[in-house]
Short mmCIF file of C-alpha atoms in Angstrom, two decimals:
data_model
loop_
_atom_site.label_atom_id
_atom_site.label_comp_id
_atom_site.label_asym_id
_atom_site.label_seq_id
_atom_site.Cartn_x
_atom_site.Cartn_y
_atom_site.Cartn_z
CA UNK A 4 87.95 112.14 57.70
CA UNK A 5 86.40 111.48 61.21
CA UNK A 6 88.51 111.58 64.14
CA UNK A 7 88.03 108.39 64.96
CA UNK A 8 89.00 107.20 61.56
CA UNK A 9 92.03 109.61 61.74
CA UNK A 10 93.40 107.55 65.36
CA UNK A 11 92.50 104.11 63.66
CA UNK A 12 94.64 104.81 60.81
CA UNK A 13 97.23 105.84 62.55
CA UNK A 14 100.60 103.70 61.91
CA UNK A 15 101.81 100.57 64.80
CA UNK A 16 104.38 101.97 67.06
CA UNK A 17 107.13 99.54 65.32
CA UNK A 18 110.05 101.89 66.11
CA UNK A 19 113.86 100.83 65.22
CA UNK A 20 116.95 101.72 67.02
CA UNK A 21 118.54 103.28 63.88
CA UNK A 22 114.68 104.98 62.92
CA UNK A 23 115.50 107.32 65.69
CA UNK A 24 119.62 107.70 66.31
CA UNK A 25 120.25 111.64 66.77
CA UNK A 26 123.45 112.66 68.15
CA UNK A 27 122.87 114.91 71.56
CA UNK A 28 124.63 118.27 71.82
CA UNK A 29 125.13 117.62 75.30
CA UNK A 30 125.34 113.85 77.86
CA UNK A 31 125.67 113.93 81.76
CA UNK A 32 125.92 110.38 82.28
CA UNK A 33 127.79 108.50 85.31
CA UNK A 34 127.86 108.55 89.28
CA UNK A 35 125.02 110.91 90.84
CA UNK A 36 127.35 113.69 92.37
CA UNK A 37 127.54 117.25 93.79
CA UNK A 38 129.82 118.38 90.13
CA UNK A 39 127.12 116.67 88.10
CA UNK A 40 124.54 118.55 89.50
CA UNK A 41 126.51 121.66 89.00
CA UNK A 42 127.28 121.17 85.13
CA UNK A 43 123.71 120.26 84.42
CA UNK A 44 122.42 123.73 86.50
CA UNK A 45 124.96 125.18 84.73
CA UNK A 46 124.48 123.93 81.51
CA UNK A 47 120.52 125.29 81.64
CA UNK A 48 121.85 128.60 83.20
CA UNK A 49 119.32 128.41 85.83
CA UNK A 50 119.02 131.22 88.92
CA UNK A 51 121.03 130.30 92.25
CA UNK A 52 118.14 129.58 94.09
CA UNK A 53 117.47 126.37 91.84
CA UNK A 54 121.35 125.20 91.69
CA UNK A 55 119.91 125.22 95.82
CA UNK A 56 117.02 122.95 95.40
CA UNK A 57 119.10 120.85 93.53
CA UNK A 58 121.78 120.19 95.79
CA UNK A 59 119.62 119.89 98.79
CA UNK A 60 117.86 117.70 96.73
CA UNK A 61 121.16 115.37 96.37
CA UNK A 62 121.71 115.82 99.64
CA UNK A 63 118.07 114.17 100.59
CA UNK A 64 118.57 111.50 97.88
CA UNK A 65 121.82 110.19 99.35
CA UNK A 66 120.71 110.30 103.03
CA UNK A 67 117.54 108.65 102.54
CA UNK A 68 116.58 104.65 102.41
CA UNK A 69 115.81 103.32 99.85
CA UNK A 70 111.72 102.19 99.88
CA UNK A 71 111.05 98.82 101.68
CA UNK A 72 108.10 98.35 99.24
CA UNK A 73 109.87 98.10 95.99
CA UNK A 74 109.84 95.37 93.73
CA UNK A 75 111.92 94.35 90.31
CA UNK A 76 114.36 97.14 90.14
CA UNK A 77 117.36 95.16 91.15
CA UNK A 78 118.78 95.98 87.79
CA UNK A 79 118.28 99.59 88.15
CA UNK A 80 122.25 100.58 88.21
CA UNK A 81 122.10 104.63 88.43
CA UNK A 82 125.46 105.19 88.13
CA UNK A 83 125.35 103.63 84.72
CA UNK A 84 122.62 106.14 83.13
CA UNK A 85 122.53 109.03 81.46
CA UNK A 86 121.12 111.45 83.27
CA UNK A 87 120.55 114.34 81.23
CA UNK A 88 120.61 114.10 77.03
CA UNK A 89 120.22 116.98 75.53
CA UNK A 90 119.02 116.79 72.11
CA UNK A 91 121.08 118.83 69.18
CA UNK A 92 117.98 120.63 68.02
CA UNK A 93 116.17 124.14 68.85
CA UNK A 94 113.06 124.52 69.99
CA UNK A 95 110.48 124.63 67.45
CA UNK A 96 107.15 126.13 66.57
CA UNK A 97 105.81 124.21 63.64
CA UNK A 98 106.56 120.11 62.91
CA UNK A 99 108.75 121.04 59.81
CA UNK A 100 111.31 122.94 61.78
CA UNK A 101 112.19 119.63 63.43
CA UNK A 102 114.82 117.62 61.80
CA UNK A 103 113.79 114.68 59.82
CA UNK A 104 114.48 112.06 62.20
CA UNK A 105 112.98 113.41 65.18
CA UNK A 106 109.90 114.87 63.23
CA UNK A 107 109.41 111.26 62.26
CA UNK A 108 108.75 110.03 65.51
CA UNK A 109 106.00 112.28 66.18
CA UNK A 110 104.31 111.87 63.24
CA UNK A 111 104.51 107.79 63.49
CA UNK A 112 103.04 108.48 66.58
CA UNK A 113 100.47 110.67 65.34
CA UNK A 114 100.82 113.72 67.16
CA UNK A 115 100.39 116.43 64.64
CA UNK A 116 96.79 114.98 63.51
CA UNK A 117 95.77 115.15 66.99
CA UNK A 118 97.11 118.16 67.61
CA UNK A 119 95.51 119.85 64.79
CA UNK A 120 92.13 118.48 65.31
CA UNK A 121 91.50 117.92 69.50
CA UNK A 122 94.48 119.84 71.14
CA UNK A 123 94.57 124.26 72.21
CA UNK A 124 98.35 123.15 73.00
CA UNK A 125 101.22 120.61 72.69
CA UNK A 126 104.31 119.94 73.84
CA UNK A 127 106.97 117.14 73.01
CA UNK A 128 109.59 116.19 74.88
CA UNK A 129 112.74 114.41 73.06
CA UNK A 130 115.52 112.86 75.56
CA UNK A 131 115.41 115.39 77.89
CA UNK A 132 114.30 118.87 76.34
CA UNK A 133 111.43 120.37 74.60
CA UNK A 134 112.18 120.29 71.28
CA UNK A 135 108.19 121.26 70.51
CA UNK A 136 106.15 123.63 72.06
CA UNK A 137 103.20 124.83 70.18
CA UNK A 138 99.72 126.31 71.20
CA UNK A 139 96.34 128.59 70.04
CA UNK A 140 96.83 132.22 70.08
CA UNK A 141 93.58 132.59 72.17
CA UNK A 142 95.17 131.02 74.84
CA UNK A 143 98.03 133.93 74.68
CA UNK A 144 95.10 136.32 74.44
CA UNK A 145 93.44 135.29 77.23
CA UNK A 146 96.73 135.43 79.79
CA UNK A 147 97.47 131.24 79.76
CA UNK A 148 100.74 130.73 80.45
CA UNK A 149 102.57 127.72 78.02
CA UNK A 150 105.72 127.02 78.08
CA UNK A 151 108.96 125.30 78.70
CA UNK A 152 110.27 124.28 82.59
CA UNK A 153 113.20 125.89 82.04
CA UNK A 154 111.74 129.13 80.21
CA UNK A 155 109.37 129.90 82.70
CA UNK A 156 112.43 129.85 85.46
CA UNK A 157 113.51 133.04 83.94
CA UNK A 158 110.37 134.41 82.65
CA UNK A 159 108.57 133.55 85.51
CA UNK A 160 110.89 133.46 88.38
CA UNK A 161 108.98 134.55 91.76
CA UNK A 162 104.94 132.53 90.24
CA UNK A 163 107.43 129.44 89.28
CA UNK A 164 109.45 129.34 93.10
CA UNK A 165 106.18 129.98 94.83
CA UNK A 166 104.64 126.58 93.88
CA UNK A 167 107.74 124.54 92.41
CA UNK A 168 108.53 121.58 94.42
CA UNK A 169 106.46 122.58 97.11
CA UNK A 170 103.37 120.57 96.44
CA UNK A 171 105.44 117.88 96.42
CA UNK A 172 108.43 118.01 98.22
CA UNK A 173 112.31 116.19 97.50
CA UNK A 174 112.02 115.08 101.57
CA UNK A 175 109.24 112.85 100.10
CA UNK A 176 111.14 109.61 99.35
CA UNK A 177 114.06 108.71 97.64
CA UNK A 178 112.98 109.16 94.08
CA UNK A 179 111.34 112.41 94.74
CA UNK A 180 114.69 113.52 95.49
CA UNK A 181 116.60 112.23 93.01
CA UNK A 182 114.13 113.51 90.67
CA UNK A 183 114.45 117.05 92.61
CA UNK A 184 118.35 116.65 92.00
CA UNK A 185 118.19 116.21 88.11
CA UNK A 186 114.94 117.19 86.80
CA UNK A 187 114.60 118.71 83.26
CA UNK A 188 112.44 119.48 80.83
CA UNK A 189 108.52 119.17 81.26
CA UNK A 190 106.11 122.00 81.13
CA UNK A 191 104.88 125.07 82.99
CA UNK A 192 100.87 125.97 83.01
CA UNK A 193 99.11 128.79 84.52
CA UNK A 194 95.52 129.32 84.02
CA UNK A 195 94.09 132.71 85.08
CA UNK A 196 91.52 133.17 87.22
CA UNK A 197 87.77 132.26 85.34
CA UNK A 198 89.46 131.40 82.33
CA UNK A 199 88.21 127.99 80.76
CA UNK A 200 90.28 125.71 78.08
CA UNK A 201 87.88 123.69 76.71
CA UNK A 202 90.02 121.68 74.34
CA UNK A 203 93.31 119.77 76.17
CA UNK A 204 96.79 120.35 76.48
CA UNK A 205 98.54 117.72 76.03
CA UNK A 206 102.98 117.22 76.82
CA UNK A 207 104.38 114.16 75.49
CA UNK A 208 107.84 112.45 76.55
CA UNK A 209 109.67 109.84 74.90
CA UNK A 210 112.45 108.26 75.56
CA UNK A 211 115.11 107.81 72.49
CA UNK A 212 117.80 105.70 73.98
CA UNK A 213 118.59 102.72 76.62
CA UNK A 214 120.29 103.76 79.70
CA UNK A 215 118.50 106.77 79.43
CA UNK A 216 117.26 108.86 82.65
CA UNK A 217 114.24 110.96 82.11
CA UNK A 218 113.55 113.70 85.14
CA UNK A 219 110.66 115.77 83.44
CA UNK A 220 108.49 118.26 85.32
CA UNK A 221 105.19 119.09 84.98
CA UNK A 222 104.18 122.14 87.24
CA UNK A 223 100.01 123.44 86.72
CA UNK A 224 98.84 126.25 88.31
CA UNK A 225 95.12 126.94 88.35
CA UNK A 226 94.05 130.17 89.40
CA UNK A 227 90.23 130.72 91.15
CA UNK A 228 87.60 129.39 88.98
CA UNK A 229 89.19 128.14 86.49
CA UNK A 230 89.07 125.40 84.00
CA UNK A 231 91.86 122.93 81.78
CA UNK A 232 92.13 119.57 80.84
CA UNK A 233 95.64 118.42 80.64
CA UNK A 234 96.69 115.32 79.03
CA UNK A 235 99.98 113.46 79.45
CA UNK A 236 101.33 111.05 77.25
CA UNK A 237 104.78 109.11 76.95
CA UNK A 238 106.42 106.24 74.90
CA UNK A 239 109.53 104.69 74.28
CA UNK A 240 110.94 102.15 71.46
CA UNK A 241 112.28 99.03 73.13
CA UNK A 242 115.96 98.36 73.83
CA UNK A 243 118.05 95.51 74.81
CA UNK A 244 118.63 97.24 78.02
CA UNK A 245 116.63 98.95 80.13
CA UNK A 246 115.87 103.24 80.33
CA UNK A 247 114.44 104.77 83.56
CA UNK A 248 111.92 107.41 84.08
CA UNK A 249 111.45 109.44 87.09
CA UNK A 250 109.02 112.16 86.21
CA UNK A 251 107.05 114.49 88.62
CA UNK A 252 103.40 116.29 88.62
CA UNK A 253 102.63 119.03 90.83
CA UNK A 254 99.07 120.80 90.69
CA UNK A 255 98.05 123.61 92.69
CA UNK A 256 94.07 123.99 92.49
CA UNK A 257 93.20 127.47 93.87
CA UNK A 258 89.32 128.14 95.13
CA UNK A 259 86.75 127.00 92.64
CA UNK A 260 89.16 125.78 89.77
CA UNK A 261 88.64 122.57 88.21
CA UNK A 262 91.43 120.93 86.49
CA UNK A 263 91.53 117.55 84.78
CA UNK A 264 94.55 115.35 84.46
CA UNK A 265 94.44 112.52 82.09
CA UNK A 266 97.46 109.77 81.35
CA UNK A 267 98.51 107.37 78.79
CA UNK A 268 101.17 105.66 79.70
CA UNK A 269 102.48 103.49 77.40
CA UNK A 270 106.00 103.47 78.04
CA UNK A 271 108.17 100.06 76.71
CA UNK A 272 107.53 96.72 78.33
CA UNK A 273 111.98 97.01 79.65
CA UNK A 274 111.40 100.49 81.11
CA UNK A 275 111.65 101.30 84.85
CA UNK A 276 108.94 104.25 85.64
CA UNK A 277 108.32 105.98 88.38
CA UNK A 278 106.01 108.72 88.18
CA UNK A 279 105.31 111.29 91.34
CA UNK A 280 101.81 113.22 91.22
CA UNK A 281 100.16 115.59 93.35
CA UNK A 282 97.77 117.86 93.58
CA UNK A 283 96.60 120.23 96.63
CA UNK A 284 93.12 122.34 96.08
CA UNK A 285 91.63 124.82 97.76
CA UNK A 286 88.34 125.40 98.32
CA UNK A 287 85.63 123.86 96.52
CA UNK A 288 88.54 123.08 94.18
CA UNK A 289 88.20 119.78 92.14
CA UNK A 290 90.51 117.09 90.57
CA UNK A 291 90.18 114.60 88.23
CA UNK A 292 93.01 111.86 87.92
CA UNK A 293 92.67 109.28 85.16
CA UNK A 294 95.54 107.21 84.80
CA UNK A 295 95.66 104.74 81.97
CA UNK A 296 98.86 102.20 82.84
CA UNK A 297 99.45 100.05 79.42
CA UNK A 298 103.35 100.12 79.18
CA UNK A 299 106.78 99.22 81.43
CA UNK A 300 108.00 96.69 83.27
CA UNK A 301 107.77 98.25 86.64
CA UNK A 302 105.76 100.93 87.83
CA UNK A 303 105.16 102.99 90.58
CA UNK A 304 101.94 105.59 90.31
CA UNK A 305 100.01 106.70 93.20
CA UNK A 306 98.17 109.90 91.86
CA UNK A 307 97.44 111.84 95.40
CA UNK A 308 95.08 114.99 96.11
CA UNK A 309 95.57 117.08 99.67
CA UNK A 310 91.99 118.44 100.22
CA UNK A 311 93.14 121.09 102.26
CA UNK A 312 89.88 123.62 101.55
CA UNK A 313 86.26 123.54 102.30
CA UNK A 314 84.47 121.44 99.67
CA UNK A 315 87.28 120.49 97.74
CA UNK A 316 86.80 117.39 95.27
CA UNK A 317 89.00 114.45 93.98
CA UNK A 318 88.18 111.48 91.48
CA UNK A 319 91.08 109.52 90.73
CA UNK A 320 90.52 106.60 88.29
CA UNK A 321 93.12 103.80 87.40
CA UNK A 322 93.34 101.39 84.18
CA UNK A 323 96.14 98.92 84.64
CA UNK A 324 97.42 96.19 82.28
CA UNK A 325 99.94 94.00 83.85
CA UNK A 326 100.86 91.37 80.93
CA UNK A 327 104.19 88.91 80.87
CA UNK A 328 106.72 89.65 83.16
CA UNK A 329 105.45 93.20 84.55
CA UNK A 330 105.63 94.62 88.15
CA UNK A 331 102.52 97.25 87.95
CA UNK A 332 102.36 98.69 91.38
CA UNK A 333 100.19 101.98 91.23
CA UNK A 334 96.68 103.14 92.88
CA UNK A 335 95.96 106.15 94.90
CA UNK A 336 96.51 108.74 97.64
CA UNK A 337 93.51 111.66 99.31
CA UNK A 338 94.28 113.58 102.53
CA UNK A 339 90.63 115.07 103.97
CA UNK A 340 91.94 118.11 105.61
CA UNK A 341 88.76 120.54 105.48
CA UNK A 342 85.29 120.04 106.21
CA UNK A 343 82.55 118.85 103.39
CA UNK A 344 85.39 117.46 101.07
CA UNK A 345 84.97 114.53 98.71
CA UNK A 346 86.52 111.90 96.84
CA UNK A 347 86.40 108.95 94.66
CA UNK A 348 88.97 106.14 94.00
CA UNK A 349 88.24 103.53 91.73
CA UNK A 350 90.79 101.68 90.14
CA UNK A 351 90.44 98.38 87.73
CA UNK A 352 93.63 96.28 86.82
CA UNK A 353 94.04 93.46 84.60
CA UNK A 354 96.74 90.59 85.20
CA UNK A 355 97.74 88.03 82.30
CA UNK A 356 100.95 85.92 81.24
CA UNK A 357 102.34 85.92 84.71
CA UNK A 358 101.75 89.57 85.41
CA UNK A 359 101.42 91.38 88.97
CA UNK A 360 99.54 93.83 89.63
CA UNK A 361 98.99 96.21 93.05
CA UNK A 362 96.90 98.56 94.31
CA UNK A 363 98.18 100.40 97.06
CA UNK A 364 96.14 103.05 98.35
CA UNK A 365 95.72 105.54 101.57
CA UNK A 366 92.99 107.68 102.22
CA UNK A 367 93.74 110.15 105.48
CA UNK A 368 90.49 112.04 107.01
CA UNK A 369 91.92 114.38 109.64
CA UNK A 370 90.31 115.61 112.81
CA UNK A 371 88.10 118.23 112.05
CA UNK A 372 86.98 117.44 108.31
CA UNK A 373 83.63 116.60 109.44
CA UNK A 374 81.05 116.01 106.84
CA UNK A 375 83.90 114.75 104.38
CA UNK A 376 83.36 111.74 102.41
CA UNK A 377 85.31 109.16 100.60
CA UNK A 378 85.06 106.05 98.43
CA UNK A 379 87.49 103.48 97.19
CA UNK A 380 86.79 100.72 94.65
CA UNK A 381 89.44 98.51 93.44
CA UNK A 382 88.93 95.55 91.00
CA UNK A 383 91.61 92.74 90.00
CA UNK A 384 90.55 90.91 86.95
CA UNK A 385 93.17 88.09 87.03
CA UNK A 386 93.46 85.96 83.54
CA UNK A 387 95.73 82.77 84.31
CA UNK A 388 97.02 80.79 86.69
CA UNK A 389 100.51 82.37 86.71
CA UNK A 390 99.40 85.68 87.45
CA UNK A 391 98.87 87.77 90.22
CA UNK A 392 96.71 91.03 91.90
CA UNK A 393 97.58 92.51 95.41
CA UNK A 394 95.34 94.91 97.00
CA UNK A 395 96.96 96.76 100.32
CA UNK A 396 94.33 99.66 101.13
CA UNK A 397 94.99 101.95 104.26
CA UNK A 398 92.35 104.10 105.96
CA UNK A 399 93.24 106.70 108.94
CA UNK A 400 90.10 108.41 109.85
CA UNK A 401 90.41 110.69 112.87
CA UNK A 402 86.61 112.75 112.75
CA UNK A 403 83.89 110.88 113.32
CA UNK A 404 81.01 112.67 111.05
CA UNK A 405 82.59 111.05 108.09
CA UNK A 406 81.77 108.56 105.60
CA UNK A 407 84.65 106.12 104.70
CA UNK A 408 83.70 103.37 101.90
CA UNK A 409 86.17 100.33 100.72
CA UNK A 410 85.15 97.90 97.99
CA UNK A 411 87.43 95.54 96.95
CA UNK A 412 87.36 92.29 94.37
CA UNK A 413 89.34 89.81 92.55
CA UNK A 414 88.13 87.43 90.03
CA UNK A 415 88.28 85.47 86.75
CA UNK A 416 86.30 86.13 83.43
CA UNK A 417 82.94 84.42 83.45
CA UNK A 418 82.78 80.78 82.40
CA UNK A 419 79.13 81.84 81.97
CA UNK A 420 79.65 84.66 80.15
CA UNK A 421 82.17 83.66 77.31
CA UNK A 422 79.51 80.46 76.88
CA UNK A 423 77.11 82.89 76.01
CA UNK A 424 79.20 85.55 73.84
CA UNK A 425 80.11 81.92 72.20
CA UNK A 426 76.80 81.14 71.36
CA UNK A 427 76.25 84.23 69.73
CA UNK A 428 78.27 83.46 67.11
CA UNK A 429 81.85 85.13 68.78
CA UNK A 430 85.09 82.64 68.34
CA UNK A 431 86.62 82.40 71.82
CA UNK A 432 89.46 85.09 71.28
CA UNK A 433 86.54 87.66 69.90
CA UNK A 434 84.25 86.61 72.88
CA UNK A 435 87.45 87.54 76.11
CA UNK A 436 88.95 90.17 74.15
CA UNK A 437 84.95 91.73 74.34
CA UNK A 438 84.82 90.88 78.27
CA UNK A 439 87.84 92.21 78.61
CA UNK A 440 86.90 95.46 76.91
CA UNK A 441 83.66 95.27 78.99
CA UNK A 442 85.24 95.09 81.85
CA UNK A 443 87.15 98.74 81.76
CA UNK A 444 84.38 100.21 79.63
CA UNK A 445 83.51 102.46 82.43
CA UNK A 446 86.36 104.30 82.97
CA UNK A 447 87.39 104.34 79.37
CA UNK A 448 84.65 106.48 79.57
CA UNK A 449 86.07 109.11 81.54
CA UNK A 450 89.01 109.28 78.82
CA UNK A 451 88.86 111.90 76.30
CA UNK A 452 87.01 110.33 73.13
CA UNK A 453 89.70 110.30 70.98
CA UNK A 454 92.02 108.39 73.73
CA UNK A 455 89.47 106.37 73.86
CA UNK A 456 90.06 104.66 70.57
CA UNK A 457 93.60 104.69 70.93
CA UNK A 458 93.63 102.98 74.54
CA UNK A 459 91.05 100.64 73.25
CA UNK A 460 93.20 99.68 69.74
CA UNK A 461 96.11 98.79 72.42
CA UNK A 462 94.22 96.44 74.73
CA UNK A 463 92.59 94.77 71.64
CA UNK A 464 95.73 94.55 70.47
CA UNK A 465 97.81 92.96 73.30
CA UNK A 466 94.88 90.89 74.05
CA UNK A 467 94.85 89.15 70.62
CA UNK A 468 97.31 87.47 71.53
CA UNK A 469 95.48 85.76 74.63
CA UNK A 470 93.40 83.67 72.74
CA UNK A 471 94.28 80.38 74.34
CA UNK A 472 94.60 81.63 77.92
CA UNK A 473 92.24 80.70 81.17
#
């Protein structure tokens, strides 16, 4: 069977409640305090110096405002989460180690198909461990680095402190504290220098429960001239009440390495997400950020690159799908620091069924990056009269040899258009849900092929419904 016929067949993500129950070995639920902290450090048996970061990280998080910018989490009650679940389950190697229960969840979701047939690596996240971690021996054999947050803090100790939480610090905001406070799980990848991973690695998260905190970290270290494609994927069943996520990125580019970051987010339509990513690169260095935004009801995602050597490159591309009564509030973040750097924001969002979607963007050129240049783009497509698309871009250009570019539009589908799709024989659902389609074509393209179809089966999807709108 072809790939692509593989992802089409793949089952609807029509999880139950009782589908998935699995008692945790271990909760930390309740107010956000210094003992909490302690237990969950302790419970990991992590080194001193991260029981540290973690209460310095509390320390931030309770002495800093809250942001003035955010929107719809006035039901976001912290002290009534769980903040760490850890699942009763070791880690395993292969899917038939997992229990039943768990396994099941993967393989509704399709993982070990595209595993076996795209992926040099995988790891799943249940609650708030690893409970799968999984990769090609080649990748052992030529020195990459796979594993487990909380593995690599003891097998890794003095690579893992050099870089964690210093590309993107707790002092941040808020959120980047709190996250700093109670992170766990997530996955830690170093590349050696000239080594190239052709085929992705891919971590996915999902949250099992409501009330649920998720603090995962995702650390990626690049060494010179090398080469990975990491992909990042997350779901979650939907509850009565709401779960929270609070996840963090951090990439460290070193000269000449090229590493690509790819999302699917498709999280519930009652889950809170915030999601901080970073990256800083060295010379000619390059990122690629593609964000695909399909799930939640509130979101915060501003992928951001630090350009901090010579030549360094950053393309950062955004899907958004803001449907019913969603807060999607994402877009980007580039800092020019070096001479002859680059970068490209382009970022499409659709708004439907009373939707709102935002861009928010900033792109910083400092004094003495002359030569740099830098692009945004930002689309709204806006499909009702009860919806809504915000665009707030910021520039701060300090050199004057620059090149700064902003492009920004908002609009309806085509009267024209769907009159001709019509007359070709389309019915009027067919002939939107094709516009639609259209419409993010482009940067579907810079998906992997096989997320492709699956991004593309979830738009047609939700937008079967739409028939009747405009």
């Amino acid at each position: 069977m072809s790939r692509p016929a593989v992802l089409e067949g793949l089952p609807e993500l029509d999880y139950t409640v009782s589908s998935i129950m699995h008692k945790p070995r271990l909760e930390l639920r309740g107010r956000i305090s210094r003992s909490l902290v302690e237990e969950l450090s302790r419970s990991k048996k992590e080194p001193e110096w991260m029981l540290r970061l973690r209460l310095r990280s509390l320390e931030l998080f309770e002495k800093l405002p809250m942001p003035n910018w955010l929107v719809g989490v006035e039901e976001l009650d912290l002290e009534e989460l769980a903040h760490y679940v850890q699942p009763d389950v070791e880690r395993a190697r292969s899917w038939e180690e997992l229990p039943e229960e768990i396994r099941r969840v993967y393989e509704r979701l399709g993982l070990p198909e595209i595993e076996a047939k795209v992926l040099s690596g995988l790891a799943a996240q249940f609650e708030s461990e690893t409970v799968y971690l999984a990769f090609k021996k080649y990748l052992e054999r030529s020195g990459v680095v796979l594993m487990d947050m909380s593995e690599a803090l003891v097998k890794y100790p003095d690579l893992v402190k050099r870089y964690f939480m210093r590309v993107f610090p707790p002092s941040d905001h808020k959120f980047a504290a709190l996250h700093g406070a109670l992170w766990s799980g997530g996955v830690f990848l170093y590349v050696p220098p000239r080594v190239r991973i052709e085929a992705p690695i891919e971590a996915f998260f999902f949250v099992a429960s409501e009330l649920e905190g998720q603090f995962e970290h995702t650390l990626i270290v690049a060494d010179e001239g090398s080469f990975v494609h990491f992909i990042e994927g997350c779901a979650a069943p939907l509850f009565k009440k709401y779960s929270f996520h609070d996840g963090m990125v951090e990439i460290y580019a070193h000269r000449g390495s090229h590493v690509k970051f790819t999302t699917v987010q498709n999280w519930s339509k009652n889950l809170i997400n915030f999601n901080n990513k970073r990256a800083i690169l060295e010379e000619n260095a390059t990122i690629e950020w593609a964000e695909g935004s399909l799930g939640s009801k509130v979101s915060y995602v501003y992928p951001a690159a630090v350009l901090k050597g010579e030549g360094a490159r950053a393309s950062i591309a955004n899907i958004t799908l803001a449907k019913g009564p969603t807060w999607k509030d994402g877009g980007a973040k580039v800092f020019h620091l070096a001479p002859n750097t680059s970068s490209e924001v382009v970022s499409k969002s659709i708004s439907a069924q009373g939707g709102v979607a935002v861009y928010r963007g900033l792109v910083r050129v400092a004094r003495g990056a002359s030569g740099s240049k830098a692009s945004v783009k930002c689309d709204s497509l806006i499909l009702d009269e009860s919806s809504r698309a915000y665009t707030y871009p910021k520039n701060e250009v300090e050199e004057e040899s620059v090149t700064v570019v902003h492009e920004a539009t908002t609009g309806r589908l085509s009267e024209d258009a769907l009159f001709y799709a019509q007359s070709r024989g389309l019915s009027e659902g067919e002939a939107r849900r094709m516009l639609v389609l259209g419409y993010v074509g482009d940067l579907l393209g810079r998906l992997p092929f096989e997320y492709q179809v699956v991004f593309r089966r979830v738009l047609e999807l939700e937008f079967e419904e739409l028939g009747g709108y405009g």
